[in-house]
XYZ file of C-alpha atoms in Angstrom:
473
model
C -111.153 64.595 52.193
C -109.417 62.386 54.765
C -106.702 59.892 53.844
C -108.179 56.621 52.553
C -107.561 53.783 54.998
C -107.742 50.147 53.890
C -108.370 47.469 56.502
C -108.285 43.671 56.278
C -111.637 42.370 57.487
C -111.548 38.850 58.953
C -115.243 38.503 58.126
C -114.838 39.051 54.372
C -111.153 38.018 54.201
C -110.480 41.078 52.063
C -109.022 44.534 52.464
C -111.786 47.105 52.503
C -111.824 50.889 52.409
C -112.808 52.119 55.840
C -116.046 54.095 55.881
C -117.063 55.137 59.420
C -120.556 54.595 60.733
C -120.616 58.271 61.663
C -118.609 60.788 59.622
C -115.501 61.871 61.491
C -115.879 59.318 64.304
C -114.360 55.858 64.817
C -115.964 53.425 67.273
C -113.913 50.470 68.515
C -114.529 47.513 70.814
C -111.526 45.385 71.784
C -111.774 42.216 73.846
C -109.656 42.709 76.946
C -108.090 40.342 79.427
C -109.406 37.860 81.958
C -107.607 39.161 85.056
C -106.612 36.097 87.061
C -102.790 36.250 86.843
C -99.895 38.484 85.833
C -100.028 40.546 82.652
C -97.801 39.008 79.994
C -96.234 39.846 76.658
C -99.166 38.307 74.791
C -101.472 40.893 76.365
C -99.165 43.696 75.277
C -99.318 43.047 71.547
C -103.014 43.811 70.845
C -102.903 46.681 73.334
C -99.975 48.352 71.554
C -101.458 47.638 68.112
C -104.737 49.326 69.007
C -102.892 52.150 70.712
C -101.166 52.908 67.399
C -104.383 52.513 65.385
C -106.198 54.985 67.634
C -103.312 57.469 67.507
C -103.219 57.205 63.712
C -106.949 57.837 63.329
C -106.671 60.810 65.667
C -103.823 62.198 63.542
C -106.084 61.795 60.504
C -108.607 64.034 62.266
C -111.107 61.472 63.556
C -112.683 61.416 66.989
C -112.195 57.986 68.499
C -114.150 55.975 71.062
C -112.314 52.924 72.380
C -113.987 50.399 74.676
C -112.025 47.496 76.168
C -113.683 45.099 78.583
C -112.409 43.164 81.578
C -113.856 39.666 82.036
C -113.860 39.849 85.823
C -116.306 36.943 86.265
C -114.847 33.719 84.902
C -114.104 30.093 85.827
C -110.347 30.718 86.056
C -110.828 33.688 88.384
C -113.136 31.618 90.562
C -110.598 28.783 90.740
C -107.847 31.217 91.707
C -110.074 32.787 94.368
C -110.954 29.414 95.876
C -107.296 28.416 96.016
C -106.373 31.670 97.790
C -109.477 31.785 99.962
C -110.498 35.291 98.875
C -113.520 36.682 96.953
C -113.322 36.287 93.168
C -113.786 40.004 92.551
C -110.786 40.688 94.788
C -108.642 38.558 92.465
C -109.858 40.354 89.354
C -109.480 43.791 90.953
C -105.836 43.007 91.821
C -104.896 41.936 88.312
C -106.869 44.688 86.579
C -104.773 47.221 88.512
C -101.599 45.341 87.544
C -102.641 45.279 83.869
C -103.362 49.014 83.755
C -100.090 49.806 85.529
C -98.190 47.701 82.981
C -99.932 49.353 80.032
C -99.190 52.814 81.442
C -95.509 51.864 81.710
C -95.625 50.614 78.107
C -96.948 53.975 76.938
C -100.392 52.650 75.993
C -102.999 55.362 76.330
C -106.050 54.483 78.396
C -109.259 53.384 76.650
C -112.317 55.604 76.980
C -114.185 52.875 78.873
C -113.101 49.708 80.684
C -116.427 47.984 81.445
C -116.442 44.950 83.729
C -118.852 42.035 83.704
C -119.668 42.461 87.403
C -120.801 46.042 86.798
C -123.114 45.217 83.861
C -125.247 42.343 85.124
C -128.457 44.287 84.508
C -127.610 44.849 80.819
C -126.573 41.209 80.410
C -129.802 39.891 81.923
C -131.859 42.196 79.683
C -130.077 40.929 76.556
C -130.498 37.278 77.576
C -134.216 37.845 78.154
C -134.476 39.520 74.748
C -132.942 36.461 73.086
C -135.365 34.163 74.934
C -138.331 36.303 73.913
C -137.272 36.199 70.261
C -136.800 32.425 70.225
C -132.998 32.352 70.066
C -132.386 31.102 73.611
C -133.987 28.731 76.123
C -133.820 28.270 79.890
C -133.347 24.890 81.603
C -133.108 24.497 85.383
C -131.522 27.909 85.977
C -129.213 27.805 82.943
C -129.878 29.685 79.701
C -128.441 28.543 76.373
C -128.239 30.178 72.952
C -129.732 28.013 70.216
C -127.105 27.999 67.469
C -129.571 26.362 65.052
C -131.737 29.497 65.287
C -129.027 31.654 63.668
C -128.577 30.599 60.049
C -125.310 32.485 59.513
C -123.468 30.772 62.359
C -119.870 30.147 61.272
C -119.568 33.094 58.885
C -116.610 34.651 60.751
C -114.559 31.475 61.218
C -115.702 30.100 57.840
C -117.073 26.931 59.373
C -120.376 25.232 58.769
C -122.160 23.957 61.831
C -122.315 20.418 60.481
C -118.678 20.491 59.384
C -116.928 22.138 62.316
C -113.198 21.591 62.221
C -111.874 18.391 63.664
C -110.704 18.789 67.218
C -113.186 21.504 68.181
C -114.816 20.515 71.465
C -118.099 21.800 72.757
C -118.942 21.867 76.427
C -120.913 18.710 77.160
C -124.160 19.387 78.953
C -127.247 17.114 78.759
C -129.462 20.180 79.191
C -128.476 21.551 75.781
C -130.668 20.937 72.753
C -127.708 21.121 70.373
C -124.056 20.245 70.931
C -122.906 23.684 69.697
C -125.349 25.628 71.887
C -123.528 27.782 74.416
C -124.328 29.209 77.849
C -125.672 32.727 78.208
C -126.403 32.329 81.931
C -125.126 29.722 84.388
C -126.991 28.594 87.489
C -125.184 29.391 90.748
C -122.809 26.906 92.315
C -121.539 26.961 95.907
C -118.633 29.352 96.432
C -119.133 31.203 93.149
C -120.236 34.834 92.703
C -123.916 34.987 91.755
C -126.680 37.488 91.036
C -130.473 37.288 91.010
C -132.101 36.777 87.621
C -135.478 35.670 86.185
C -133.993 32.137 85.961
C -132.640 32.041 89.506
C -129.341 33.072 91.012
C -126.384 32.648 88.709
C -123.737 34.385 86.637
C -123.182 35.247 82.961
C -121.618 32.901 80.454
C -118.436 34.006 78.715
C -119.652 35.435 75.388
C -122.732 37.426 76.361
C -120.774 40.085 78.246
C -119.145 41.566 75.133
C -122.450 41.788 73.274
C -124.174 43.525 76.174
C -121.353 45.977 76.845
C -120.608 46.861 73.226
C -124.305 47.587 72.686
C -124.343 49.830 75.746
C -121.255 51.892 74.949
C -121.142 51.816 71.142
C -124.662 50.994 70.006
C -125.500 48.716 67.104
C -123.080 48.140 64.191
C -119.953 49.930 65.379
C -116.812 50.322 63.263
C -114.157 47.922 64.604
C -114.178 44.807 66.724
C -110.688 43.699 67.715
C -108.959 40.922 69.591
C -106.422 38.154 69.215
C -106.795 35.592 66.446
C -107.444 32.928 69.099
C -110.809 34.599 69.798
C -112.219 34.170 66.281
C -113.785 30.865 67.309
C -115.729 30.380 69.424
C -115.830 33.744 71.221
C -116.301 36.168 68.345
C -118.403 33.702 66.366
C -120.749 33.438 69.331
C -120.751 37.194 69.852
C -121.939 37.665 66.284
C -124.645 35.036 66.661
C -126.183 36.397 69.859
C -125.787 40.094 68.965
C -127.137 39.884 65.447
C -129.929 37.529 66.506
C -131.014 40.194 68.979
C -130.643 43.311 66.810
C -131.020 42.040 63.256
C -128.016 44.183 62.287
C -124.283 43.486 61.799
C -122.363 43.680 65.058
C -119.247 45.348 63.624
C -118.256 46.648 60.205
C -114.669 45.433 60.429
C -113.235 42.503 62.379
C -109.537 43.006 63.096
C -107.485 40.212 64.678
C -103.858 40.329 65.770
C -101.613 37.289 65.489
C -100.330 35.391 68.486
C -96.895 35.624 70.063
C -95.121 32.281 69.880
C -92.267 30.885 71.922
C -90.429 29.056 69.159
C -93.123 26.564 68.096
C -95.582 27.058 70.961
C -98.247 29.691 71.474
C -97.698 31.813 74.554
C -100.543 31.194 76.983
C -101.273 31.077 80.685
C -102.709 27.569 80.393
C -99.405 26.287 79.009
C -97.493 28.053 81.767
C -95.084 29.658 79.309
C -95.974 33.315 79.664
C -93.357 36.070 79.704
C -94.143 38.584 82.445
C -94.604 42.083 81.071
C -93.654 43.736 84.362
C -90.362 41.861 84.383
C -89.619 42.910 80.806
C -90.427 46.531 81.625
C -87.949 46.410 84.485
C -85.223 45.052 82.196
C -85.810 46.872 78.899
C -86.846 50.361 77.745
C -90.505 50.895 76.920
C -89.645 52.047 73.396
C -87.706 48.866 72.652
C -90.633 46.669 73.690
C -92.973 48.646 71.423
C -90.389 48.457 68.612
C -90.394 44.669 68.938
C -94.191 44.387 69.118
C -94.659 46.581 66.025
C -91.809 45.077 63.995
C -94.097 42.519 62.339
C -97.460 43.149 60.683
C -100.142 42.821 63.342
C -101.881 39.901 61.595
C -98.721 37.790 61.518
C -97.393 35.645 64.326
C -94.576 37.220 66.317
C -91.817 35.016 67.689
C -90.158 35.538 71.052
C -87.110 33.783 72.450
C -84.320 34.421 74.910
C -82.150 37.142 73.400
C -84.808 38.397 70.979
C -84.970 41.854 72.543
C -81.179 42.144 72.603
C -81.258 41.325 68.900
C -83.935 43.960 68.267
C -82.078 46.523 70.405
C -79.434 47.062 67.720
C -81.863 48.566 65.226
C -83.859 50.379 67.894
C -80.732 51.985 69.364
C -79.539 53.020 65.912
C -82.840 54.812 65.275
C -82.843 56.533 68.652
C -79.156 57.470 68.483
C -79.708 59.096 65.103
C -82.686 61.012 66.471
C -80.680 62.133 69.503
C -77.784 63.349 67.371
C -80.188 65.103 65.023
C -81.740 66.877 67.984
C -78.304 68.047 69.107
C -77.263 69.192 65.618
C -80.511 71.072 65.205
C -79.460 73.447 67.966
C -76.412 74.337 65.856
C -78.170 74.484 62.496
C -77.829 77.480 60.191
C -80.452 79.506 58.396
C -80.148 81.361 55.121
C -81.080 80.615 51.535
C -81.794 76.981 50.707
C -79.393 75.411 48.225
C -80.415 72.934 45.565
C -79.015 70.179 47.781
C -81.160 71.365 50.705
C -84.265 71.461 48.494
C -83.620 67.954 47.214
C -83.336 66.544 50.727
C -86.481 68.391 51.842
C -88.378 66.827 48.939
C -87.040 63.389 49.854
C -88.092 63.843 53.475
C -91.614 64.834 52.383
C -91.778 61.801 50.085
C -90.664 59.475 52.864
C -93.239 60.889 55.255
C -95.878 60.216 52.596
C -94.688 56.608 52.444
C -95.118 56.294 56.228
C -98.684 57.558 55.968
C -99.361 55.174 53.089
C -97.944 52.210 55.044
C -100.182 52.873 58.035
C -103.153 53.514 55.738
C -102.628 50.070 54.207
C -103.962 47.872 57.014
C -101.872 49.588 59.701
C -98.580 48.214 58.424
C -96.268 49.307 61.240
C -93.424 47.082 60.018
C -93.332 48.896 56.679
C -93.670 52.284 58.384
C -90.653 51.538 60.577
C -88.683 50.486 57.513
C -89.360 53.900 55.976
C -88.244 55.581 59.209
C -84.855 53.906 58.790
C -84.750 55.162 55.184
C -85.418 58.638 56.535
C -82.608 58.305 59.090
C -80.198 57.244 56.330
C -81.302 60.235 54.243
C -80.684 62.795 56.968
C -77.428 61.137 58.104
C -76.116 61.313 54.545
C -77.175 64.966 54.365
C -75.265 65.817 57.550
C -72.268 63.733 56.467
C -72.055 65.805 53.291
C -72.012 69.005 55.322
C -75.736 69.780 55.325
C -76.521 72.156 58.185
C -79.646 74.094 57.157
C -82.036 74.421 60.106
C -85.120 73.994 57.906
C -83.928 70.596 56.657
C -82.855 69.417 60.099
C -86.135 70.632 61.603
C -88.203 68.795 58.992
C -86.352 65.544 59.678
C -86.785 65.985 63.427
C -90.500 66.802 63.056
C -91.095 63.639 61.031
C -89.182 61.443 63.468
C -90.836 62.948 66.517
C -94.327 62.606 65.040
C -94.161 59.101 63.593
C -91.510 57.338 65.686
C -92.501 59.239 68.818
C -96.132 60.347 68.926
C -97.707 57.646 66.741
C -95.608 54.486 67.092
C -94.180 55.348 70.510
C -90.784 53.785 69.761
C -88.728 56.965 70.124
C -87.250 57.179 73.602
C -84.531 59.784 73.885
C -84.019 59.410 77.611
C -81.201 57.057 78.451
C -82.726 53.598 78.344
C -84.050 52.082 81.527
C -81.907 54.068 83.966
C -83.574 56.401 86.439
C -82.716 59.995 87.279
C -80.367 59.084 90.119
C -78.340 56.815 87.852
C -78.274 59.530 85.179
C -76.571 61.816 87.696
C -74.094 59.132 88.709
C -73.259 58.502 85.053
C -72.576 62.183 84.462
C -70.330 62.213 87.518
C -68.398 59.146 86.300
C -67.919 60.600 82.828
C -66.800 63.908 84.317
C -64.177 62.092 86.419
C -63.098 60.129 83.346
C -62.629 63.348 81.382
C -60.533 64.771 84.191
C -58.365 61.636 84.191
C -57.891 61.923 80.443
C -56.802 65.555 80.794
C -54.278 64.391 83.409
C -53.157 61.693 80.898
C -54.135 58.951 83.321
C -55.473 56.874 80.451
C -55.213 53.545 82.261
C -57.725 54.558 84.920
C -59.921 56.364 82.388
C -60.048 53.178 80.314
C -60.905 51.136 83.412
C -64.002 53.302 83.877
C -65.000 52.917 80.227
C -64.393 49.154 80.178
C -66.164 48.624 83.503
C -69.232 50.450 82.214
C -69.131 48.341 79.051
C -69.278 45.184 81.160
C -72.442 46.585 82.743
C -73.988 47.166 79.308
C -73.298 50.920 79.092
C -71.460 52.125 75.984
C -69.420 55.332 76.195
C -68.795 57.237 72.946
C -66.255 60.078 72.745
C -67.448 62.825 70.385
C -66.270 66.377 69.576
C -69.140 67.604 71.778
C -67.995 65.472 74.712
C -68.710 61.911 75.896
C -72.091 60.297 75.258
C -73.421 57.153 76.884
C -76.195 54.730 76.143
C -77.483 51.396 77.385
C-alpha cells in the first residue's frame, strides 16, 4: 500500500485523501505562462512547487504525466508584436525558449508535454462547436460566447454566485453578449492579429478555451490535479470548469491546487504593475539551490514575500544546511566500520524517525516548509553525533542518504558545488588558497591575511580546518 497523501482541494476547501483516477498513475495539468516578456520570480514558484510534487509522487512509486501549456496567442503578445513590428508567434517563441532555459537553470525537470494554443486550433474549434451544439454557447458576427446561465454550477470553485459576484469584478463589455458574465470562446479576426479559419469566420481562440481543449486531448476527462496560481481561480479556472463540464458532463479535475502569490512588500508581483523580478538575473547572482530553498520555505498555498536582501537573509540557513552536508560527505570517507554501539543504534533510530517525519510533511499537502525544518533537525542530530566522537560509517551513510534524497533529489536545495562560481573560478580559488598556505608556512601572515580579507570583501569566506582550507560563497 502506498503512502497516504492528503491534498487541500480549492474546490471543496478541505484536505482530501488522494485517490488517483488510474491506480499507480498521477495526471496533472498546470496552467503555464503567457510568453510576452521575461520570465520572473512569480513564474518560478508554481514551477518549483510542481517539480517537487512530481518528484515526490515518483518516489512514492507513481507514474506521472505532467502537462503545462503555453498561451502563445493572447492580446498582450499581439500588442508586443505590433510594437516591435514582428509576427506574434515570433514573440511567443522567443519567450518560451527563455522560460524553458530559466527553468532548466533552476533545476526544474521538463513537463511531459508543453502544448501551445497555436498548435491546437483544430481541437479548440471542435470543442467550441460541441458547446454550441449542446446549447452552452452561441455565435454572433464571427464571435462565439459561452452562456454562463446555461451552467448551473457556475461559481462553485471561487464560491461566488452569479448574481452576487464580488464587488470590483469587471466583465468584458460587449453588446453582442446575452449575459454580462458570458465570456469569449472565439474572437473574430482583427487587422494585424493572427487568425485561423473556423465555421464562424476567421478568428482566434479566447483565453479560457485553450486549457479545456488541451487538457482533454492529453489527459482525457476528469484527471487528477489541476494547478496554477491563486490569481487564476477566477475567472480563468472558473470558466474552464464551466466550459469543460458543460461539454463532458463530468468533473474536470479531482483536485484543484493553487499556489499563493509572491508579493513585493504589500504589492503582488506582476508584469502589468511593472514590478517583476527577473529570474535570469537572479540565477546569475545566486545559486540555484538557494532560490529553490527560498521558494519552498513557505507552504505553497501561502503568500511569499520578496524584498531587497531577502535572499541574503535566506542564504544563512541554506549555507548552514549545505555546509553540514559537505562536511558529512567528507567525514564519510573517513568513517569506521565495526560493531554498532548503543549510541550508534540510537542515532540510527533517530535518523529513521526524522526521515519518516519528512515523508509525513510532504504527504500532508506537500508541506515543504515543514520538511525543510525536519532536515535541519536531522543536521543537528548528525552534527551532535560527530561532535561526540561518532564515526561509524553506517550512521554517517544513513545521514548522507537521507540528505541526498530529500534535500537533493526531491527538494533540489542541496548544492554541494561552490555556489555560483564556474569551473575556471574554482581553479583560481584553489590556486589562491594554495599560495596563501605557502605564505603561512613562510610565516608571511600579513600577506596571507590580505588574501583572506580581500576574498571576504568579494563575498567568499575562507575557513581553516584540520583537513586544509575550505571556501564558500
